[in-house]
PDB file of C-alpha atoms in Angstrom:
ATOM      1  CA  UNK A 986      18.627 -39.214  39.449  1.00 59.00           C
ATOM      2  CA  UNK A 987      20.991 -38.451  36.602  1.00 63.00           C
ATOM      3  CA  UNK A 988      18.707 -40.255  34.108  1.00 59.00           C
ATOM      4  CA  UNK A 989      15.709 -38.142  35.240  1.00 59.00           C
ATOM      5  CA  UNK A 990      17.768 -34.941  34.866  1.00 63.00           C
ATOM      6  CA  UNK A 991      18.920 -36.024  31.473  1.00 59.00           C
ATOM      7  CA  UNK A 992      15.386 -36.893  30.363  1.00 56.00           C
ATOM      8  CA  UNK A 993      14.100 -33.490  31.588  1.00 57.00           C
ATOM      9  CA  UNK A 994      16.938 -31.682  29.832  1.00 61.00           C
ATOM     10  CA  UNK A 995      16.121 -33.544  26.623  1.00 58.00           C
ATOM     11  CA  UNK A 996      12.443 -32.561  26.891  1.00 61.00           C
ATOM     12  CA  UNK A 997      13.405 -28.926  27.472  1.00 60.00           C
ATOM     13  CA  UNK A 998      15.842 -28.845  24.557  1.00 51.00           C
ATOM     14  CA  UNK A 999      13.227 -30.492  22.288  1.00 51.00           C
ATOM     15  CA  UNK A1000      10.515 -27.977  23.417  1.00 49.00           C
ATOM     16  CA  UNK A1001      12.864 -25.038  22.743  1.00 48.00           C
ATOM     17  CA  UNK A1002      13.782 -26.409  19.310  1.00 45.00           C
ATOM     18  CA  UNK A1003      10.205 -26.928  18.292  1.00 44.00           C
ATOM     19  CA  UNK A1004       9.141 -23.522  19.578  1.00 42.00           C
ATOM     20  CA  UNK A1005      12.023 -21.805  17.743  1.00 46.00           C
ATOM     21  CA  UNK A1006      11.037 -23.592  14.535  1.00 39.00           C
ATOM     22  CA  UNK A1007       7.380 -22.564  14.869  1.00 44.00           C
ATOM     23  CA  UNK A1008       8.354 -18.930  15.582  1.00 44.00           C
ATOM     24  CA  UNK A1009      10.721 -19.010  12.641  1.00 40.00           C
ATOM     25  CA  UNK A1010       8.002 -20.260  10.308  1.00 45.00           C
ATOM     26  CA  UNK A1011       5.610 -17.609  11.527  1.00 45.00           C
ATOM     27  CA  UNK A1012       7.954 -14.608  11.441  1.00 48.00           C
ATOM     28  CA  UNK A1013      10.431 -15.256   8.668  1.00 48.00           C
ATOM     29  CA  UNK A1014       8.924 -15.024   5.234  1.00 57.00           C
ATOM     30  CA  UNK A1015       9.269 -18.131   3.047  1.00 79.00           C
ATOM     31  CA  UNK A1016       9.487 -18.465  -0.737  1.00 92.00           C
ATOM     32  CA  UNK A1017       6.796 -16.611  -2.569  1.00 95.00           C
ATOM     33  CA  UNK A1018       4.201 -18.256  -4.850  1.00 96.00           C
ATOM     34  CA  UNK A1019       4.915 -19.246  -8.468  1.00 96.00           C
ATOM     35  CA  UNK A1020       2.889 -17.771 -11.342  1.00 95.00           C
ATOM     36  CA  UNK A1021       0.845 -20.912 -11.574  1.00 95.00           C
ATOM     37  CA  UNK A1022      -0.011 -20.738  -7.852  1.00 95.00           C
ATOM     38  CA  UNK A1023      -0.899 -17.060  -8.073  1.00 95.00           C
ATOM     39  CA  UNK A1024      -3.354 -17.754 -10.924  1.00 93.00           C
ATOM     40  CA  UNK A1025      -5.352 -19.919  -8.552  1.00 92.00           C
ATOM     41  CA  UNK A1026      -5.050 -17.607  -5.493  1.00 94.00           C
ATOM     42  CA  UNK A1027      -5.790 -14.035  -6.892  1.00 94.00           C
ATOM     43  CA  UNK A1028      -9.310 -13.340  -5.547  1.00 90.00           C
ATOM     44  CA  UNK A1029     -10.692 -11.744  -8.727  1.00 86.00           C
ATOM     45  CA  UNK A1030     -13.545 -13.555 -10.485  1.00 77.00           C
ATOM     46  CA  UNK A1031     -12.415 -14.271 -14.043  1.00 73.00           C
ATOM     47  CA  UNK A1032     -11.844 -17.602 -15.728  1.00 70.00           C
ATOM     48  CA  UNK A1033      -8.474 -16.647 -17.173  1.00 84.00           C
ATOM     49  CA  UNK A1034      -5.662 -14.427 -16.039  1.00 90.00           C
ATOM     50  CA  UNK A1035      -2.109 -13.690 -17.109  1.00 95.00           C
ATOM     51  CA  UNK A1036       0.498 -12.784 -14.534  1.00 96.00           C
ATOM     52  CA  UNK A1037       2.485  -9.890 -15.985  1.00 97.00           C
ATOM     53  CA  UNK A1038       5.199  -9.841 -13.321  1.00 97.00           C
ATOM     54  CA  UNK A1039       6.089 -10.718  -9.757  1.00 98.00           C
ATOM     55  CA  UNK A1040       7.663  -7.658  -8.066  1.00 98.00           C
ATOM     56  CA  UNK A1041       9.164  -7.852  -4.570  1.00 97.00           C
ATOM     57  CA  UNK A1042       8.745  -4.513  -2.891  1.00 97.00           C
ATOM     58  CA  UNK A1043      10.522  -5.647   0.298  1.00 94.00           C
ATOM     59  CA  UNK A1044      11.032  -8.798   2.334  1.00 93.00           C
ATOM     60  CA  UNK A1045       7.352  -9.024   3.360  1.00 95.00           C
ATOM     61  CA  UNK A1046       5.535  -7.320   0.499  1.00 96.00           C
ATOM     62  CA  UNK A1047       4.929  -8.334  -3.142  1.00 97.00           C
ATOM     63  CA  UNK A1048       3.191  -6.525  -6.022  1.00 98.00           C
ATOM     64  CA  UNK A1049       1.713  -8.788  -8.685  1.00 98.00           C
ATOM     65  CA  UNK A1050       0.138  -7.034 -11.738  1.00 97.00           C
ATOM     66  CA  UNK A1051      -2.034  -9.212 -13.921  1.00 96.00           C
ATOM     67  CA  UNK A1052      -4.127  -9.110 -17.077  1.00 95.00           C
ATOM     68  CA  UNK A1053      -7.678 -10.514 -17.161  1.00 91.00           C
ATOM     69  CA  UNK A1054      -9.389 -12.223 -20.097  1.00 89.00           C
ATOM     70  CA  UNK A1055     -11.605  -9.110 -20.703  1.00 88.00           C
ATOM     71  CA  UNK A1056      -8.563  -6.957 -21.153  1.00 90.00           C
ATOM     72  CA  UNK A1057      -8.563  -5.383 -17.733  1.00 93.00           C
ATOM     73  CA  UNK A1058      -5.235  -4.543 -16.071  1.00 95.00           C
ATOM     74  CA  UNK A1059      -5.400  -5.505 -12.428  1.00 95.00           C
ATOM     75  CA  UNK A1060      -3.150  -5.312  -9.388  1.00 96.00           C
ATOM     76  CA  UNK A1061      -2.644  -7.487  -6.318  1.00 97.00           C
ATOM     77  CA  UNK A1062      -0.671  -6.936  -3.149  1.00 97.00           C
ATOM     78  CA  UNK A1063       0.621  -9.751  -0.978  1.00 97.00           C
ATOM     79  CA  UNK A1064       2.092  -9.565   2.508  1.00 96.00           C
ATOM     80  CA  UNK A1065       3.531 -12.155   4.957  1.00 95.00           C
ATOM     81  CA  UNK A1066       0.858 -12.604   7.599  1.00 90.00           C
ATOM     82  CA  UNK A1067       0.744 -15.217  10.360  1.00 82.00           C
ATOM     83  CA  UNK A1068       3.039 -17.627   8.675  1.00 91.00           C
ATOM     84  CA  UNK A1069       1.851 -17.393   5.074  1.00 93.00           C
ATOM     85  CA  UNK A1070       1.652 -15.097   2.079  1.00 96.00           C
ATOM     86  CA  UNK A1071      -1.786 -13.485   1.910  1.00 96.00           C
ATOM     87  CA  UNK A1072      -3.418 -11.242  -0.651  1.00 96.00           C
ATOM     88  CA  UNK A1073      -4.462  -8.109   1.178  1.00 96.00           C
ATOM     89  CA  UNK A1074      -5.644  -6.200  -1.901  1.00 96.00           C
ATOM     90  CA  UNK A1075      -6.666  -7.073  -5.444  1.00 96.00           C
ATOM     91  CA  UNK A1076      -8.555  -5.064  -8.009  1.00 94.00           C
ATOM     92  CA  UNK A1077      -9.479  -5.396 -11.718  1.00 92.00           C
ATOM     93  CA  UNK A1078      -8.889  -1.718 -12.468  1.00 92.00           C
ATOM     94  CA  UNK A1079      -7.680   1.294 -10.580  1.00 91.00           C
ATOM     95  CA  UNK A1080      -5.448   4.287 -10.614  1.00 93.00           C
ATOM     96  CA  UNK A1081      -2.409   4.562  -8.324  1.00 96.00           C
ATOM     97  CA  UNK A1082      -2.795   3.241  -4.759  1.00 96.00           C
ATOM     98  CA  UNK A1083      -0.603   3.041  -1.719  1.00 95.00           C
ATOM     99  CA  UNK A1084       0.412  -0.067   0.204  1.00 96.00           C
ATOM    100  CA  UNK A1085       1.874   0.337   3.679  1.00 92.00           C
ATOM    101  CA  UNK A1086       3.491  -2.606   5.563  1.00 91.00           C
ATOM    102  CA  UNK A1087       5.820  -2.564   8.593  1.00 87.00           C
ATOM    103  CA  UNK A1088       6.566   1.122   8.169  1.00 85.00           C
ATOM    104  CA  UNK A1089       7.408   0.924   4.486  1.00 89.00           C
ATOM    105  CA  UNK A1090       4.980   2.572   1.960  1.00 93.00           C
ATOM    106  CA  UNK A1091       4.811   2.359  -1.835  1.00 96.00           C
ATOM    107  CA  UNK A1092       2.712   3.810  -4.609  1.00 97.00           C
ATOM    108  CA  UNK A1093       1.846   1.253  -7.259  1.00 98.00           C
ATOM    109  CA  UNK A1094      -0.285   1.138 -10.446  1.00 97.00           C
ATOM    110  CA  UNK A1095      -1.285  -0.947 -13.431  1.00 97.00           C
ATOM    111  CA  UNK A1096      -3.236   0.905 -16.137  1.00 97.00           C
ATOM    112  CA  UNK A1097      -4.313   0.172 -19.728  1.00 96.00           C
ATOM    113  CA  UNK A1098      -1.534   1.058 -22.261  1.00 96.00           C
ATOM    114  CA  UNK A1099      -4.114   2.842 -24.496  1.00 96.00           C
ATOM    115  CA  UNK A1100      -4.567   5.508 -21.839  1.00 96.00           C
ATOM    116  CA  UNK A1101      -0.918   6.435 -22.757  1.00 96.00           C
ATOM    117  CA  UNK A1102       0.024   7.585 -19.287  1.00 97.00           C
ATOM    118  CA  UNK A1103       3.541   9.165 -19.381  1.00 97.00           C
ATOM    119  CA  UNK A1104       3.559  10.798 -15.963  1.00 97.00           C
ATOM    120  CA  UNK A1105       1.761  10.789 -12.671  1.00 97.00           C
ATOM    121  CA  UNK A1106       1.506  13.776 -10.424  1.00 97.00           C
ATOM    122  CA  UNK A1107       0.583  12.544  -6.991  1.00 96.00           C
ATOM    123  CA  UNK A1108      -0.537  14.850  -4.181  1.00 95.00           C
ATOM    124  CA  UNK A1109      -0.679  14.852  -0.388  1.00 92.00           C
ATOM    125  CA  UNK A1110      -3.357  17.403   0.551  1.00 89.00           C
ATOM    126  CA  UNK A1111      -5.158  18.608   3.602  1.00 83.00           C
ATOM    127  CA  UNK A1112      -7.605  21.421   4.214  1.00 81.00           C
ATOM    128  CA  UNK A1113      -7.149  24.113   6.807  1.00 77.00           C
ATOM    129  CA  UNK A1114      -8.679  23.348  10.156  1.00 72.00           C
ATOM    130  CA  UNK A1115      -8.820  24.858  13.647  1.00 71.00           C
ATOM    131  CA  UNK A1116      -9.997  23.046  16.736  1.00 69.00           C
ATOM    132  CA  UNK A1117     -10.434  23.820  20.432  1.00 70.00           C
ATOM    133  CA  UNK A1118     -10.659  20.866  22.751  1.00 66.00           C
ATOM    134  CA  UNK A1119     -10.974  20.629  26.521  1.00 65.00           C
ATOM    135  CA  UNK A1120      -8.922  17.746  28.009  1.00 58.00           C
ATOM    136  CA  UNK A1121      -9.053  16.209  31.458  1.00 59.00           C
ATOM    137  CA  UNK A1122      -7.838  19.472  33.023  1.00 58.00           C
ATOM    138  CA  UNK A1123      -9.195  22.979  32.806  1.00 61.00           C
ATOM    139  CA  UNK A1124      -6.842  24.044  30.041  1.00 69.00           C
ATOM    140  CA  UNK A1125      -8.055  24.080  26.443  1.00 70.00           C
ATOM    141  CA  UNK A1126      -5.958  22.607  23.604  1.00 70.00           C
ATOM    142  CA  UNK A1127      -6.046  24.937  20.599  1.00 73.00           C
ATOM    143  CA  UNK A1128      -4.668  23.561  17.307  1.00 71.00           C
ATOM    144  CA  UNK A1129      -4.482  25.172  13.903  1.00 72.00           C
ATOM    145  CA  UNK A1130      -3.797  22.987  10.848  1.00 72.00           C
ATOM    146  CA  UNK A1131      -2.643  24.904   7.734  1.00 79.00           C
ATOM    147  CA  UNK A1132      -3.597  23.796   4.229  1.00 83.00           C
ATOM    148  CA  UNK A1133      -1.192  21.196   2.939  1.00 84.00           C
ATOM    149  CA  UNK A1134      -0.462  20.644  -0.774  1.00 90.00           C
ATOM    150  CA  UNK A1135       2.610  18.635  -1.630  1.00 91.00           C
ATOM    151  CA  UNK A1136       3.216  17.262  -5.158  1.00 94.00           C
ATOM    152  CA  UNK A1137       5.471  14.497  -6.384  1.00 95.00           C
ATOM    153  CA  UNK A1138       5.953  13.681 -10.084  1.00 97.00           C
ATOM    154  CA  UNK A1139       6.612  10.165 -11.410  1.00 96.00           C
ATOM    155  CA  UNK A1140       7.839   9.382 -14.890  1.00 95.00           C
ATOM    156  CA  UNK A1141       6.213   6.187 -16.246  1.00 95.00           C
ATOM    157  CA  UNK A1142       8.231   3.490 -17.989  1.00 90.00           C
ATOM    158  CA  UNK A1143       7.310   1.278 -20.906  1.00 93.00           C
ATOM    159  CA  UNK A1144       5.379  -1.199 -18.874  1.00 95.00           C
ATOM    160  CA  UNK A1145       1.684  -0.727 -17.905  1.00 96.00           C
ATOM    161  CA  UNK A1146       2.634  -1.212 -14.268  1.00 97.00           C
ATOM    162  CA  UNK A1147       5.116   0.214 -11.838  1.00 97.00           C
ATOM    163  CA  UNK A1148       5.800   1.408  -8.326  1.00 97.00           C
ATOM    164  CA  UNK A1149       7.821   3.922  -6.367  1.00 96.00           C
ATOM    165  CA  UNK A1150       8.513   4.297  -2.656  1.00 94.00           C
ATOM    166  CA  UNK A1151       6.286   6.880  -1.021  1.00 91.00           C
ATOM    167  CA  UNK A1152       8.239  10.208  -0.813  1.00 90.00           C
ATOM    168  CA  UNK A1153       9.991  10.573   2.543  1.00 87.00           C
ATOM    169  CA  UNK A1154       8.811  14.216   2.640  1.00 86.00           C
ATOM    170  CA  UNK A1155       5.208  13.000   2.856  1.00 86.00           C
ATOM    171  CA  UNK A1156       6.039  10.851   5.880  1.00 81.00           C
ATOM    172  CA  UNK A1157       7.722  13.887   7.533  1.00 81.00           C
ATOM    173  CA  UNK A1158       4.714  16.110   6.830  1.00 80.00           C
ATOM    174  CA  UNK A1159       2.184  13.582   8.205  1.00 77.00           C
ATOM    175  CA  UNK A1160       4.381  12.913  11.246  1.00 74.00           C
ATOM    176  CA  UNK A1161       4.763  16.618  11.971  1.00 74.00           C
ATOM    177  CA  UNK A1162       0.964  16.852  12.660  1.00 68.00           C
ATOM    178  CA  UNK A1163       0.942  14.106  15.281  1.00 63.00           C
ATOM    179  CA  UNK A1164       0.260  15.328  18.785  1.00 54.00           C
ATOM    180  CA  UNK A1165       2.093  13.663  21.626  1.00 48.00           C
ATOM    181  CA  UNK A1166      -0.597  11.694  23.615  1.00 42.00           C
ATOM    182  CA  UNK A1167       1.803  11.612  26.655  1.00 40.00           C
ATOM    183  CA  UNK A1168       1.602  15.400  26.793  1.00 43.00           C
ATOM    184  CA  UNK A1169      -1.964  16.150  25.772  1.00 40.00           C
ATOM    185  CA  UNK A1170      -3.892  12.918  26.068  1.00 39.00           C
ATOM    186  CA  UNK A1171      -5.525  13.833  22.748  1.00 38.00           C
ATOM    187  CA  UNK A1172      -5.258  13.183  19.066  1.00 38.00           C
ATOM    188  CA  UNK A1173      -6.375  15.507  16.185  1.00 42.00           C
ATOM    189  CA  UNK A1174      -9.400  13.369  15.216  1.00 39.00           C
ATOM    190  CA  UNK A1175     -10.854  16.199  13.006  1.00 46.00           C
ATOM    191  CA  UNK A1176      -7.774  16.341  10.851  1.00 57.00           C
ATOM    192  CA  UNK A1177      -7.117  14.110   7.871  1.00 76.00           C
ATOM    193  CA  UNK A1178      -5.047  13.927   4.677  1.00 83.00           C
ATOM    194  CA  UNK A1179      -6.011  12.963   1.105  1.00 88.00           C
ATOM    195  CA  UNK A1180      -3.854  11.105  -1.365  1.00 93.00           C
ATOM    196  CA  UNK A1181      -4.636  12.138  -4.947  1.00 95.00           C
ATOM    197  CA  UNK A1182      -3.334  11.569  -8.427  1.00 97.00           C
ATOM    198  CA  UNK A1183      -3.477  13.093 -11.919  1.00 97.00           C
ATOM    199  CA  UNK A1184      -2.300  11.329 -15.077  1.00 97.00           C
ATOM    200  CA  UNK A1185      -0.623  13.108 -18.048  1.00 97.00           C
ATOM    201  CA  UNK A1186       0.067  11.953 -21.626  1.00 96.00           C
ATOM    202  CA  UNK A1187       3.121  12.659 -23.725  1.00 92.00           C
ATOM    203  CA  UNK A1188       1.812  16.179 -24.559  1.00 94.00           C
ATOM    204  CA  UNK A1189       1.569  16.959 -20.877  1.00 94.00           C
ATOM    205  CA  UNK A1190      -2.219  17.077 -21.145  1.00 95.00           C
ATOM    206  CA  UNK A1191      -4.162  15.938 -18.048  1.00 95.00           C
ATOM    207  CA  UNK A1192      -6.084  12.732 -18.906  1.00 96.00           C
ATOM    208  CA  UNK A1193      -8.658  10.356 -17.415  1.00 95.00           C
ATOM    209  CA  UNK A1194      -8.126   6.606 -17.306  1.00 96.00           C
ATOM    210  CA  UNK A1195     -10.926   5.879 -19.804  1.00 95.00           C
ATOM    211  CA  UNK A1196      -9.557   2.553 -21.160  1.00 95.00           C
ATOM    212  CA  UNK A1197      -8.479   1.409 -17.706  1.00 95.00           C
ATOM    213  CA  UNK A1198     -11.997   1.883 -16.313  1.00 93.00           C
ATOM    214  CA  UNK A1199     -13.929   0.962 -19.459  1.00 90.00           C
ATOM    215  CA  UNK A1200     -15.181  -2.249 -17.832  1.00 82.00           C
ATOM    216  CA  UNK A1201     -15.693  -0.564 -14.479  1.00 80.00           C
ATOM    217  CA  UNK A1202     -13.556  -1.542 -11.548  1.00 77.00           C
ATOM    218  CA  UNK A1203     -13.701  -3.011  -8.126  1.00 80.00           C
ATOM    219  CA  UNK A1204     -11.725  -5.232  -5.814  1.00 89.00           C
ATOM    220  CA  UNK A1205     -11.329  -6.982  -2.521  1.00 92.00           C
ATOM    221  CA  UNK A1206      -9.223  -5.838   0.443  1.00 94.00           C
ATOM    222  CA  UNK A1207      -8.489  -6.989   3.967  1.00 93.00           C
ATOM    223  CA  UNK A1208      -6.805  -5.149   6.838  1.00 91.00           C
ATOM    224  CA  UNK A1209      -5.567  -1.600   6.538  1.00 90.00           C
ATOM    225  CA  UNK A1210      -2.639  -2.186   4.210  1.00 94.00           C
ATOM    226  CA  UNK A1211      -4.088  -0.410   1.171  1.00 95.00           C
ATOM    227  CA  UNK A1212      -4.671   3.333   1.053  1.00 91.00           C
ATOM    228  CA  UNK A1213      -6.894   4.351  -1.903  1.00 92.00           C
ATOM    229  CA  UNK A1214      -6.011   7.432  -3.892  1.00 94.00           C
ATOM    230  CA  UNK A1215      -8.507   9.787  -5.549  1.00 93.00           C
ATOM    231  CA  UNK A1216      -8.227  11.493  -8.923  1.00 95.00           C
ATOM    232  CA  UNK A1217      -7.386  15.158  -8.369  1.00 93.00           C
ATOM    233  CA  UNK A1218      -9.872  17.936  -8.717  1.00 88.00           C
ATOM    234  CA  UNK A1219      -7.755  20.825 -10.076  1.00 85.00           C
ATOM    235  CA  UNK A1220     -10.088  23.394  -8.625  1.00 82.00           C
ATOM    236  CA  UNK A1221      -9.044  22.396  -5.126  1.00 80.00           C
ATOM    237  CA  UNK A1222      -5.424  23.418  -5.758  1.00 81.00           C
ATOM    238  CA  UNK A1223      -4.079  26.849  -4.754  1.00 78.00           C
TER     239      UNK A1223
END
């Protein structure tokens, strides 16, 4: 009897140990790739690439800027997913973009040095909107959304690439427009925000990214980790 109990206990301990190890391997991020491994794994079609840097944004997010053989300055974002590091966004040319992972959000970029970007002005904007919706009951839900225009300036360093954490004020503004489903049973589906950017040179003149986009652009993305930003149309500002 004791031998059977001991055998059963050994099996249970072994099962728990194996399960714990598997969960650990899935949840806890492991060592990130080397530059040599990244050159093989970045999903951008070019025969030669140069890894400019490996930047850890947080425990489960990496930003890897790279240079392609045609002179394009690209970006790739890597997150820890289902037990491995996976590229969730890679492009050969772009302006600033946003990566969000596990509640943390960052603005990142990699642009051609000849564009001479010295500063970014990034914007969170939203147009005025008014909606009247009838829920399950007889009462109507009336919601007014004011125009939102929040600017954040970023000084650019010497490198072609960089990143900053998304301003906490932006998160507060977006969160303030969330309706409580427990109270209303509804969400403001007609309301949305835009993330926009404008680049400036050393003379504080607004510029386009002509050299960055001289070969066009494009990329590959999976999931909803990457939020694309648009170049600002100044006429939309008040």
